[in-house]
PDB file of C-alpha atoms in Angstrom:
ATOM      1  CA  UNK A 152       0.044  -0.039   0.091  1.00 37.00           C
ATOM      2  CA  UNK A 153       2.649   2.360   1.000  1.00 37.00           C
ATOM      3  CA  UNK A 154       4.940   1.528  -1.984  1.00 37.00           C
ATOM      4  CA  UNK A 155       2.067   1.772  -4.408  1.00 37.00           C
ATOM      5  CA  UNK A 156       1.009   5.218  -2.929  1.00 37.00           C
ATOM      6  CA  UNK A 157       4.480   6.524  -3.322  1.00 37.00           C
ATOM      7  CA  UNK A 158       5.194   5.338  -6.912  1.00 36.00           C
ATOM      8  CA  UNK A 159       3.063   7.588  -8.968  1.00 39.00           C
ATOM      9  CA  UNK A 160       3.423  10.832  -7.042  1.00 38.00           C
ATOM     10  CA  UNK A 161       6.490  10.355  -5.014  1.00 36.00           C
ATOM     11  CA  UNK A 162       7.501  13.928  -5.130  1.00 37.00           C
ATOM     12  CA  UNK A 163       4.027  15.086  -3.556  1.00 39.00           C
ATOM     13  CA  UNK A 164       4.436  12.635  -0.890  1.00 36.00           C
ATOM     14  CA  UNK A 165       7.933  13.255   0.161  1.00 37.00           C
ATOM     15  CA  UNK A 166       7.141  17.076   0.269  1.00 37.00           C
ATOM     16  CA  UNK A 167       5.177  16.402   3.540  1.00 37.00           C
ATOM     17  CA  UNK A 168       6.484  15.308   6.839  1.00 38.00           C
ATOM     18  CA  UNK A 169       6.399  11.692   7.959  1.00 37.00           C
ATOM     19  CA  UNK A 170       5.468  10.378   4.439  1.00 37.00           C
ATOM     20  CA  UNK A 171       5.487   6.769   5.689  1.00 37.00           C
ATOM     21  CA  UNK A 172       2.837   7.202   8.499  1.00 39.00           C
ATOM     22  CA  UNK A 173       0.701   9.347   6.202  1.00 38.00           C
ATOM     23  CA  UNK A 174       0.487   6.510   3.727  1.00 37.00           C
ATOM     24  CA  UNK A 175      -0.557   4.360   6.420  1.00 37.00           C
ATOM     25  CA  UNK A 176      -3.148   6.910   7.541  1.00 37.00           C
ATOM     26  CA  UNK A 177      -4.913   6.233   4.163  1.00 38.00           C
ATOM     27  CA  UNK A 178      -5.675   2.828   5.546  1.00 38.00           C
ATOM     28  CA  UNK A 179      -7.602   4.147   8.514  1.00 38.00           C
ATOM     29  CA  UNK A 180      -9.301   6.957   6.855  1.00 39.00           C
ATOM     30  CA  UNK A 181     -12.741   5.487   6.828  1.00 38.00           C
ATOM     31  CA  UNK A 182     -13.928   6.610  10.268  1.00 40.00           C
ATOM     32  CA  UNK A 183     -17.633   6.841   9.965  1.00 39.00           C
ATOM     33  CA  UNK A 184     -20.027   3.926  10.409  1.00 40.00           C
ATOM     34  CA  UNK A 185     -17.391   1.060  10.852  1.00 37.00           C
ATOM     35  CA  UNK A 186     -16.289  -0.166  14.308  1.00 38.00           C
ATOM     36  CA  UNK A 187     -14.780   2.967  15.756  1.00 37.00           C
ATOM     37  CA  UNK A 188     -11.745   1.449  17.669  1.00 37.00           C
ATOM     38  CA  UNK A 189     -10.750  -0.697  14.592  1.00 37.00           C
ATOM     39  CA  UNK A 190     -10.738   2.027  12.194  1.00 38.00           C
ATOM     40  CA  UNK A 191      -8.571   4.315  14.275  1.00 41.00           C
ATOM     41  CA  UNK A 192      -5.827   1.774  14.561  1.00 38.00           C
ATOM     42  CA  UNK A 193      -6.435   0.368  10.833  1.00 37.00           C
ATOM     43  CA  UNK A 194      -3.272   2.176   9.697  1.00 38.00           C
ATOM     44  CA  UNK A 195      -1.118   0.049  12.166  1.00 37.00           C
ATOM     45  CA  UNK A 196       1.611   1.679  14.045  1.00 39.00           C
ATOM     46  CA  UNK A 197       0.822   5.206  12.579  1.00 37.00           C
ATOM     47  CA  UNK A 198      -1.105   7.212  15.242  1.00 38.00           C
ATOM     48  CA  UNK A 199       1.138   6.958  18.223  1.00 40.00           C
ATOM     49  CA  UNK A 200       4.217   8.672  16.743  1.00 39.00           C
ATOM     50  CA  UNK A 201       2.345  11.309  14.956  1.00 39.00           C
ATOM     51  CA  UNK A 202       0.194  12.462  17.689  1.00 39.00           C
ATOM     52  CA  UNK A 203       2.747  14.984  18.745  1.00 39.00           C
ATOM     53  CA  UNK A 204       3.348  16.767  15.618  1.00 40.00           C
ATOM     54  CA  UNK A 205      -0.472  17.191  14.932  1.00 40.00           C
ATOM     55  CA  UNK A 206      -0.069  20.847  14.906  1.00 40.00           C
ATOM     56  CA  UNK A 207       2.757  20.895  12.411  1.00 40.00           C
ATOM     57  CA  UNK A 208       1.211  18.654   9.739  1.00 40.00           C
ATOM     58  CA  UNK A 209      -2.439  20.302  10.029  1.00 39.00           C
ATOM     59  CA  UNK A 210      -5.051  20.216   7.117  1.00 43.00           C
ATOM     60  CA  UNK A 211      -3.750  23.562   6.007  1.00 42.00           C
ATOM     61  CA  UNK A 212      -0.307  22.562   5.354  1.00 41.00           C
ATOM     62  CA  UNK A 213      -1.626  19.502   3.558  1.00 38.00           C
ATOM     63  CA  UNK A 214      -4.216  21.566   1.384  1.00 39.00           C
ATOM     64  CA  UNK A 215      -1.468  23.729   0.284  1.00 40.00           C
ATOM     65  CA  UNK A 216       0.551  20.934  -1.551  1.00 40.00           C
ATOM     66  CA  UNK A 217      -2.073  18.272  -2.817  1.00 41.00           C
ATOM     67  CA  UNK A 218      -5.574  17.926  -2.468  1.00 44.00           C
ATOM     68  CA  UNK A 219      -5.602  14.146  -2.543  1.00 43.00           C
ATOM     69  CA  UNK A 220      -3.429  13.890   0.426  1.00 44.00           C
ATOM     70  CA  UNK A 221      -5.615  16.420   2.264  1.00 46.00           C
ATOM     71  CA  UNK A 222      -8.498  13.904   2.217  1.00 45.00           C
ATOM     72  CA  UNK A 223      -6.530  11.108   3.705  1.00 45.00           C
ATOM     73  CA  UNK A 224      -4.933  13.443   6.346  1.00 47.00           C
ATOM     74  CA  UNK A 225      -8.121  15.060   7.731  1.00 51.00           C
ATOM     75  CA  UNK A 226     -10.501  12.265   7.895  1.00 57.00           C
ATOM     76  CA  UNK A 227      -8.635  10.705  10.834  1.00 59.00           C
ATOM     77  CA  UNK A 228      -7.484  13.182  13.332  1.00 63.00           C
ATOM     78  CA  UNK A 229      -4.312  12.201  15.106  1.00 67.00           C
ATOM     79  CA  UNK A 230      -4.935  14.555  18.013  1.00 72.00           C
ATOM     80  CA  UNK A 231      -8.188  12.898  18.792  1.00 82.00           C
ATOM     81  CA  UNK A 232      -9.616  16.378  19.009  1.00 84.00           C
ATOM     82  CA  UNK A 233     -13.306  15.560  18.620  1.00 86.00           C
ATOM     83  CA  UNK A 234     -12.965  12.926  21.176  1.00 88.00           C
ATOM     84  CA  UNK A 235     -11.510  15.230  23.677  1.00 90.00           C
ATOM     85  CA  UNK A 236     -14.125  17.695  23.024  1.00 91.00           C
ATOM     86  CA  UNK A 237     -16.878  15.090  23.521  1.00 91.00           C
ATOM     87  CA  UNK A 238     -15.344  14.019  26.829  1.00 93.00           C
ATOM     88  CA  UNK A 239     -15.081  17.658  27.696  1.00 94.00           C
ATOM     89  CA  UNK A 240     -18.937  17.960  27.193  1.00 94.00           C
ATOM     90  CA  UNK A 241     -19.440  14.845  29.174  1.00 94.00           C
ATOM     91  CA  UNK A 242     -17.456  16.341  32.139  1.00 94.00           C
ATOM     92  CA  UNK A 243     -19.583  19.566  31.918  1.00 95.00           C
ATOM     93  CA  UNK A 244     -22.555  17.542  31.921  1.00 95.00           C
ATOM     94  CA  UNK A 245     -21.448  15.916  35.121  1.00 94.00           C
ATOM     95  CA  UNK A 246     -20.807  19.072  36.619  1.00 94.00           C
ATOM     96  CA  UNK A 247     -24.074  20.480  35.764  1.00 94.00           C
ATOM     97  CA  UNK A 248     -25.766  17.254  37.216  1.00 95.00           C
ATOM     98  CA  UNK A 249     -23.848  17.928  40.539  1.00 94.00           C
ATOM     99  CA  UNK A 250     -24.993  21.539  40.711  1.00 93.00           C
ATOM    100  CA  UNK A 251     -28.811  20.534  39.824  1.00 93.00           C
ATOM    101  CA  UNK A 252     -28.703  17.854  42.586  1.00 93.00           C
ATOM    102  CA  UNK A 253     -27.489  20.287  45.166  1.00 92.00           C
ATOM    103  CA  UNK A 254     -30.103  22.785  43.918  1.00 91.00           C
ATOM    104  CA  UNK A 255     -32.800  19.972  44.438  1.00 91.00           C
ATOM    105  CA  UNK A 256     -31.420  19.063  47.777  1.00 90.00           C
ATOM    106  CA  UNK A 257     -31.643  22.606  48.839  1.00 87.00           C
ATOM    107  CA  UNK A 258     -35.384  22.772  47.861  1.00 87.00           C
ATOM    108  CA  UNK A 259     -36.176  19.547  49.460  1.00 87.00           C
ATOM    109  CA  UNK A 260     -34.533  20.734  52.800  1.00 81.00           C
ATOM    110  CA  UNK A 261     -36.550  23.757  52.717  1.00 75.00           C
ATOM    111  CA  UNK A 262     -39.675  21.791  53.130  1.00 74.00           C
ATOM    112  CA  UNK A 263     -42.429  20.062  51.031  1.00 72.00           C
ATOM    113  CA  UNK A 264     -45.448  21.529  49.197  1.00 81.00           C
ATOM    114  CA  UNK A 265     -46.668  22.573  45.842  1.00 84.00           C
ATOM    115  CA  UNK A 266     -44.008  25.333  45.270  1.00 82.00           C
ATOM    116  CA  UNK A 267     -41.245  23.110  46.223  1.00 85.00           C
ATOM    117  CA  UNK A 268     -42.347  20.377  43.802  1.00 88.00           C
ATOM    118  CA  UNK A 269     -42.431  23.107  40.916  1.00 89.00           C
ATOM    119  CA  UNK A 270     -38.830  24.255  41.990  1.00 88.00           C
ATOM    120  CA  UNK A 271     -37.456  20.619  41.964  1.00 90.00           C
ATOM    121  CA  UNK A 272     -39.065  20.193  38.383  1.00 92.00           C
ATOM    122  CA  UNK A 273     -37.485  23.506  37.190  1.00 91.00           C
ATOM    123  CA  UNK A 274     -33.975  22.393  38.453  1.00 91.00           C
ATOM    124  CA  UNK A 275     -34.536  19.108  36.646  1.00 93.00           C
ATOM    125  CA  UNK A 276     -35.559  20.649  33.517  1.00 94.00           C
ATOM    126  CA  UNK A 277     -32.439  22.730  33.337  1.00 94.00           C
ATOM    127  CA  UNK A 278     -30.270  19.766  33.869  1.00 94.00           C
ATOM    128  CA  UNK A 279     -32.342  17.799  31.102  1.00 95.00           C
ATOM    129  CA  UNK A 280     -32.059  20.984  28.676  1.00 95.00           C
ATOM    130  CA  UNK A 281     -28.244  20.791  29.056  1.00 95.00           C
ATOM    131  CA  UNK A 282     -28.033  17.085  28.763  1.00 95.00           C
ATOM    132  CA  UNK A 283     -29.820  17.414  25.534  1.00 94.00           C
ATOM    133  CA  UNK A 284     -27.745  20.309  24.416  1.00 94.00           C
ATOM    134  CA  UNK A 285     -24.676  18.235  25.221  1.00 94.00           C
ATOM    135  CA  UNK A 286     -25.934  14.987  23.264  1.00 93.00           C
ATOM    136  CA  UNK A 287     -26.748  17.149  20.273  1.00 93.00           C
ATOM    137  CA  UNK A 288     -23.311  18.625  20.095  1.00 92.00           C
ATOM    138  CA  UNK A 289     -21.650  15.324  20.668  1.00 92.00           C
ATOM    139  CA  UNK A 290     -23.580  13.765  17.865  1.00 91.00           C
ATOM    140  CA  UNK A 291     -22.443  16.679  15.663  1.00 90.00           C
ATOM    141  CA  UNK A 292     -18.817  16.045  16.831  1.00 89.00           C
ATOM    142  CA  UNK A 293     -18.890  12.654  15.270  1.00 84.00           C
ATOM    143  CA  UNK A 294     -18.534  13.954  11.913  1.00 81.00           C
ATOM    144  CA  UNK A 295     -15.232  13.607  10.188  1.00 77.00           C
ATOM    145  CA  UNK A 296     -14.555  17.361  10.144  1.00 79.00           C
ATOM    146  CA  UNK A 297     -16.677  18.853  12.771  1.00 83.00           C
ATOM    147  CA  UNK A 298     -18.035  22.336  12.334  1.00 84.00           C
ATOM    148  CA  UNK A 299     -17.250  24.965  14.903  1.00 85.00           C
ATOM    149  CA  UNK A 300     -19.679  25.281  17.818  1.00 86.00           C
ATOM    150  CA  UNK A 301     -22.549  27.470  16.893  1.00 87.00           C
ATOM    151  CA  UNK A 302     -23.005  30.577  19.047  1.00 86.00           C
ATOM    152  CA  UNK A 303     -26.412  29.382  19.851  1.00 88.00           C
ATOM    153  CA  UNK A 304     -25.066  26.236  21.662  1.00 90.00           C
ATOM    154  CA  UNK A 305     -22.751  28.453  23.863  1.00 91.00           C
ATOM    155  CA  UNK A 306     -25.566  30.731  24.664  1.00 91.00           C
ATOM    156  CA  UNK A 307     -27.691  27.872  25.699  1.00 93.00           C
ATOM    157  CA  UNK A 308     -25.139  26.330  27.716  1.00 94.00           C
ATOM    158  CA  UNK A 309     -24.396  29.766  29.487  1.00 94.00           C
ATOM    159  CA  UNK A 310     -28.160  29.908  29.870  1.00 94.00           C
ATOM    160  CA  UNK A 311     -28.552  26.771  31.709  1.00 93.00           C
ATOM    161  CA  UNK A 312     -25.528  27.538  34.084  1.00 93.00           C
ATOM    162  CA  UNK A 313     -26.950  31.166  34.765  1.00 93.00           C
ATOM    163  CA  UNK A 314     -30.462  29.616  35.298  1.00 93.00           C
ATOM    164  CA  UNK A 315     -29.043  27.404  38.055  1.00 92.00           C
ATOM    165  CA  UNK A 316     -27.334  30.378  39.636  1.00 92.00           C
ATOM    166  CA  UNK A 317     -30.727  32.297  39.607  1.00 91.00           C
ATOM    167  CA  UNK A 318     -32.640  29.571  40.962  1.00 89.00           C
ATOM    168  CA  UNK A 319     -29.989  29.099  43.692  1.00 87.00           C
ATOM    169  CA  UNK A 320     -30.265  32.803  44.702  1.00 87.00           C
ATOM    170  CA  UNK A 321     -34.099  32.524  44.835  1.00 86.00           C
ATOM    171  CA  UNK A 322     -34.191  29.368  47.105  1.00 83.00           C
ATOM    172  CA  UNK A 323     -31.418  30.665  49.433  1.00 80.00           C
ATOM    173  CA  UNK A 324     -32.443  29.974  53.052  1.00 67.00           C
TER     174      UNK A 324
ATOM    175  CA  UNK B1100      -8.178  52.891  26.356  1.00 53.00           C
ATOM    176  CA  UNK B1101     -10.787  55.368  27.295  1.00 69.00           C
ATOM    177  CA  UNK B1102     -13.999  54.484  29.028  1.00 74.00           C
ATOM    178  CA  UNK B1103     -16.255  55.024  25.998  1.00 79.00           C
ATOM    179  CA  UNK B1104     -14.105  52.902  23.823  1.00 78.00           C
ATOM    180  CA  UNK B1105     -14.431  50.173  26.372  1.00 76.00           C
ATOM    181  CA  UNK B1106     -18.216  50.636  26.479  1.00 78.00           C
ATOM    182  CA  UNK B1107     -18.238  50.317  22.805  1.00 80.00           C
ATOM    183  CA  UNK B1108     -16.239  47.255  22.796  1.00 75.00           C
ATOM    184  CA  UNK B1109     -18.370  45.438  25.392  1.00 73.00           C
ATOM    185  CA  UNK B1110     -21.456  46.620  23.165  1.00 77.00           C
ATOM    186  CA  UNK B1111     -19.776  45.162  20.144  1.00 75.00           C
ATOM    187  CA  UNK B1112     -19.153  41.931  21.955  1.00 71.00           C
ATOM    188  CA  UNK B1113     -22.657  41.480  23.095  1.00 73.00           C
ATOM    189  CA  UNK B1114     -23.886  42.280  19.527  1.00 74.00           C
ATOM    190  CA  UNK B1115     -21.706  39.444  18.296  1.00 70.00           C
ATOM    191  CA  UNK B1116     -23.093  36.881  20.860  1.00 71.00           C
ATOM    192  CA  UNK B1117     -26.450  37.237  19.169  1.00 69.00           C
ATOM    193  CA  UNK B1118     -25.512  37.564  15.633  1.00 69.00           C
ATOM    194  CA  UNK B1119     -23.233  34.439  15.115  1.00 62.00           C
ATOM    195  CA  UNK B1120     -23.696  34.673  11.244  1.00 64.00           C
ATOM    196  CA  UNK B1121     -21.499  37.925  11.496  1.00 68.00           C
ATOM    197  CA  UNK B1122     -18.519  36.047  12.982  1.00 68.00           C
ATOM    198  CA  UNK B1123     -18.768  33.379  10.110  1.00 69.00           C
ATOM    199  CA  UNK B1124     -18.564  36.189   7.394  1.00 71.00           C
ATOM    200  CA  UNK B1125     -15.211  37.526   8.829  1.00 74.00           C
ATOM    201  CA  UNK B1126     -11.829  36.277   7.748  1.00 79.00           C
ATOM    202  CA  UNK B1127     -11.270  32.771   6.946  1.00 81.00           C
ATOM    203  CA  UNK B1128     -12.342  29.530   8.682  1.00 82.00           C
ATOM    204  CA  UNK B1129      -9.596  28.310  10.966  1.00 83.00           C
ATOM    205  CA  UNK B1130      -8.394  24.660  11.071  1.00 83.00           C
ATOM    206  CA  UNK B1131     -11.232  23.024  12.934  1.00 84.00           C
ATOM    207  CA  UNK B1132      -8.929  21.575  15.540  1.00 85.00           C
ATOM    208  CA  UNK B1133      -8.270  25.252  16.800  1.00 88.00           C
ATOM    209  CA  UNK B1134     -12.228  25.678  17.016  1.00 89.00           C
ATOM    210  CA  UNK B1135     -12.535  22.530  18.910  1.00 91.00           C
ATOM    211  CA  UNK B1136      -9.827  23.608  21.343  1.00 91.00           C
ATOM    212  CA  UNK B1137     -11.666  27.088  21.729  1.00 92.00           C
ATOM    213  CA  UNK B1138     -14.694  24.951  22.624  1.00 93.00           C
ATOM    214  CA  UNK B1139     -12.917  23.021  25.298  1.00 94.00           C
ATOM    215  CA  UNK B1140     -11.697  25.907  26.829  1.00 94.00           C
ATOM    216  CA  UNK B1141     -15.337  27.550  26.904  1.00 95.00           C
ATOM    217  CA  UNK B1142     -16.411  24.431  28.491  1.00 96.00           C
ATOM    218  CA  UNK B1143     -13.818  24.413  31.093  1.00 96.00           C
ATOM    219  CA  UNK B1144     -14.898  28.002  32.067  1.00 95.00           C
ATOM    220  CA  UNK B1145     -18.583  26.636  32.222  1.00 96.00           C
ATOM    221  CA  UNK B1146     -17.336  23.879  34.475  1.00 96.00           C
ATOM    222  CA  UNK B1147     -15.579  26.353  36.641  1.00 95.00           C
ATOM    223  CA  UNK B1148     -18.735  28.544  36.841  1.00 96.00           C
ATOM    224  CA  UNK B1149     -20.916  25.333  37.538  1.00 96.00           C
ATOM    225  CA  UNK B1150     -18.442  24.516  40.419  1.00 95.00           C
ATOM    226  CA  UNK B1151     -18.624  28.135  41.897  1.00 94.00           C
ATOM    227  CA  UNK B1152     -22.539  27.804  41.839  1.00 95.00           C
ATOM    228  CA  UNK B1153     -22.321  24.328  43.376  1.00 94.00           C
ATOM    229  CA  UNK B1154     -20.005  25.884  46.121  1.00 92.00           C
ATOM    230  CA  UNK B1155     -22.785  28.492  46.641  1.00 92.00           C
ATOM    231  CA  UNK B1156     -25.228  25.767  47.217  1.00 92.00           C
ATOM    232  CA  UNK B1157     -22.774  23.866  49.459  1.00 91.00           C
ATOM    233  CA  UNK B1158     -22.119  26.797  51.672  1.00 88.00           C
ATOM    234  CA  UNK B1159     -25.854  27.382  52.161  1.00 87.00           C
ATOM    235  CA  UNK B1160     -26.473  23.749  52.996  1.00 87.00           C
ATOM    236  CA  UNK B1161     -23.481  22.388  54.810  1.00 84.00           C
ATOM    237  CA  UNK B1162     -22.182  25.263  56.886  1.00 79.00           C
ATOM    238  CA  UNK B1163     -25.423  25.583  59.017  1.00 78.00           C
ATOM    239  CA  UNK B1164     -23.669  24.801  62.125  1.00 76.00           C
ATOM    240  CA  UNK B1165     -20.935  27.076  61.701  1.00 70.00           C
ATOM    241  CA  UNK B1166     -22.157  30.522  60.370  1.00 74.00           C
ATOM    242  CA  UNK B1167     -24.917  32.750  61.273  1.00 80.00           C
ATOM    243  CA  UNK B1168     -27.628  33.269  58.792  1.00 84.00           C
ATOM    244  CA  UNK B1169     -26.569  36.414  57.028  1.00 85.00           C
ATOM    245  CA  UNK B1170     -22.781  35.252  56.592  1.00 82.00           C
ATOM    246  CA  UNK B1171     -23.961  32.156  54.953  1.00 86.00           C
ATOM    247  CA  UNK B1172     -26.161  34.141  52.611  1.00 89.00           C
ATOM    248  CA  UNK B1173     -23.629  36.638  51.785  1.00 88.00           C
ATOM    249  CA  UNK B1174     -20.898  33.896  50.953  1.00 87.00           C
ATOM    250  CA  UNK B1175     -23.666  31.918  49.028  1.00 91.00           C
ATOM    251  CA  UNK B1176     -24.625  34.915  47.055  1.00 92.00           C
ATOM    252  CA  UNK B1177     -20.819  35.993  46.258  1.00 90.00           C
ATOM    253  CA  UNK B1178     -20.211  32.525  44.945  1.00 92.00           C
ATOM    254  CA  UNK B1179     -23.434  32.421  42.808  1.00 94.00           C
ATOM    255  CA  UNK B1180     -22.452  35.893  41.491  1.00 93.00           C
ATOM    256  CA  UNK B1181     -19.130  34.569  40.658  1.00 93.00           C
ATOM    257  CA  UNK B1182     -20.419  31.870  38.782  1.00 94.00           C
ATOM    258  CA  UNK B1183     -22.632  34.042  36.612  1.00 95.00           C
ATOM    259  CA  UNK B1184     -19.687  36.404  35.865  1.00 94.00           C
ATOM    260  CA  UNK B1185     -17.585  33.265  34.924  1.00 94.00           C
ATOM    261  CA  UNK B1186     -20.404  31.956  32.633  1.00 95.00           C
ATOM    262  CA  UNK B1187     -20.747  35.506  30.938  1.00 94.00           C
ATOM    263  CA  UNK B1188     -17.144  35.839  30.571  1.00 93.00           C
ATOM    264  CA  UNK B1189     -16.792  32.288  29.055  1.00 94.00           C
ATOM    265  CA  UNK B1190     -19.166  33.190  26.365  1.00 92.00           C
ATOM    266  CA  UNK B1191     -17.383  36.564  25.753  1.00 91.00           C
ATOM    267  CA  UNK B1192     -13.923  35.091  25.659  1.00 92.00           C
ATOM    268  CA  UNK B1193     -15.186  32.141  23.357  1.00 92.00           C
ATOM    269  CA  UNK B1194     -16.531  34.594  20.693  1.00 90.00           C
ATOM    270  CA  UNK B1195     -13.556  36.872  20.864  1.00 90.00           C
ATOM    271  CA  UNK B1196     -11.012  33.898  20.328  1.00 91.00           C
ATOM    272  CA  UNK B1197     -13.255  32.730  17.494  1.00 89.00           C
ATOM    273  CA  UNK B1198     -13.103  35.963  15.933  1.00 88.00           C
ATOM    274  CA  UNK B1199      -9.529  36.562  16.408  1.00 90.00           C
ATOM    275  CA  UNK B1200      -8.553  33.156  14.918  1.00 89.00           C
ATOM    276  CA  UNK B1201     -10.757  33.830  11.884  1.00 88.00           C
ATOM    277  CA  UNK B1202      -9.068  37.007  11.309  1.00 87.00           C
ATOM    278  CA  UNK B1203      -5.604  35.830  12.131  1.00 87.00           C
ATOM    279  CA  UNK B1204      -5.005  38.341  14.942  1.00 86.00           C
ATOM    280  CA  UNK B1205      -3.430  37.584  18.400  1.00 88.00           C
ATOM    281  CA  UNK B1206      -5.767  35.957  20.936  1.00 88.00           C
ATOM    282  CA  UNK B1207      -7.425  38.287  23.344  1.00 87.00           C
ATOM    283  CA  UNK B1208      -5.657  38.835  26.601  1.00 88.00           C
ATOM    284  CA  UNK B1209      -7.939  39.296  29.816  1.00 87.00           C
ATOM    285  CA  UNK B1210      -7.191  40.154  33.413  1.00 89.00           C
ATOM    286  CA  UNK B1211     -10.174  38.068  34.384  1.00 91.00           C
ATOM    287  CA  UNK B1212      -8.374  34.901  35.504  1.00 92.00           C
ATOM    288  CA  UNK B1213      -6.224  37.130  37.894  1.00 94.00           C
ATOM    289  CA  UNK B1214      -9.186  38.808  39.256  1.00 92.00           C
ATOM    290  CA  UNK B1215     -11.184  35.718  39.805  1.00 92.00           C
ATOM    291  CA  UNK B1216      -8.202  33.969  41.475  1.00 93.00           C
ATOM    292  CA  UNK B1217      -7.965  36.831  44.048  1.00 94.00           C
ATOM    293  CA  UNK B1218     -11.665  36.996  44.613  1.00 91.00           C
ATOM    294  CA  UNK B1219     -11.895  33.103  45.303  1.00 90.00           C
ATOM    295  CA  UNK B1220      -8.697  33.516  47.563  1.00 93.00           C
ATOM    296  CA  UNK B1221     -10.477  36.310  49.483  1.00 91.00           C
ATOM    297  CA  UNK B1222     -13.554  34.162  49.767  1.00 87.00           C
ATOM    298  CA  UNK B1223     -11.647  31.087  50.841  1.00 88.00           C
ATOM    299  CA  UNK B1224      -9.639  33.168  53.567  1.00 90.00           C
ATOM    300  CA  UNK B1225     -12.863  34.611  54.825  1.00 84.00           C
ATOM    301  CA  UNK B1226     -14.485  31.129  55.155  1.00 80.00           C
ATOM    302  CA  UNK B1227     -11.582  29.726  56.888  1.00 84.00           C
ATOM    303  CA  UNK B1228     -11.479  32.863  59.226  1.00 84.00           C
ATOM    304  CA  UNK B1229     -15.237  32.562  59.878  1.00 79.00           C
ATOM    305  CA  UNK B1230     -15.272  28.998  60.656  1.00 76.00           C
ATOM    306  CA  UNK B1231     -11.967  28.750  62.713  1.00 82.00           C
ATOM    307  CA  UNK B1232     -12.958  31.730  64.933  1.00 79.00           C
ATOM    308  CA  UNK B1233     -16.369  30.491  65.460  1.00 69.00           C
ATOM    309  CA  UNK B1234     -18.384  33.457  64.520  1.00 60.00           C
ATOM    310  CA  UNK B1235     -21.279  31.093  64.631  1.00 52.00           C
ATOM    311  CA  UNK B1236     -24.952  31.628  65.366  1.00 46.00           C
TER     312      UNK B1236
END
């Protein structure tokens, strides 16, 4: 595979850095519906030594030289950036859960009644909204080349956080 | 920078929050990995805000034996307000970083982290003093 790849356009390939592992990368470029773990390592030992130089051989430098190389280069991300971003969303959802649970605990300690039931429902709703937001964003991050976060998502996440704070101020004892 | 400049800048930022399409018209789309890194930074600030808010709840719920009512309320409100400030700053910083990357400018610098660190340190010292010296109710 790698010898065949370098034959026709040897000059283009050697123009980039680490051409051997890049040819290996073309193996593992199908990243969509297949078994996730398998496709990442389909290129053999390629991913590990390359993760450090992710910034240097970005898609920009690839697109400057040869479009064919760009396709193989960008469809698998050596830095696992979408994965890390997805985990960051998970951590944030977990933090939101903790804050929401503390808010609900606060209401329950204050006493029962219809108003406290409504307050509990509101806090749960805020958490569910954040959960849905994070889920939708994580689905979008599954794309080969995820688009930047829309400003609406940022505003909605900020809205959930501020809603919890306002809620907390309202139910302070 | 004069005061009116700063106010205009804040107004401009807030307008950008609600007109995301305008950001996308400016400059060129950066490498998506940089945008994702910016998103993770935003999420880290949101987590910080959530932690402050959770701290506000915790002060109100768990220091009942140590603090008089008003001290508790003041501390909790301080922490909740810090959480809100942190959230607003997270959105603002994210928008400004995104725009700077699109236009190839330097990333914006900010004194917010230092200010927040000082404020949190003050709150922590105040809490330690209050609990240690037993200004309890």
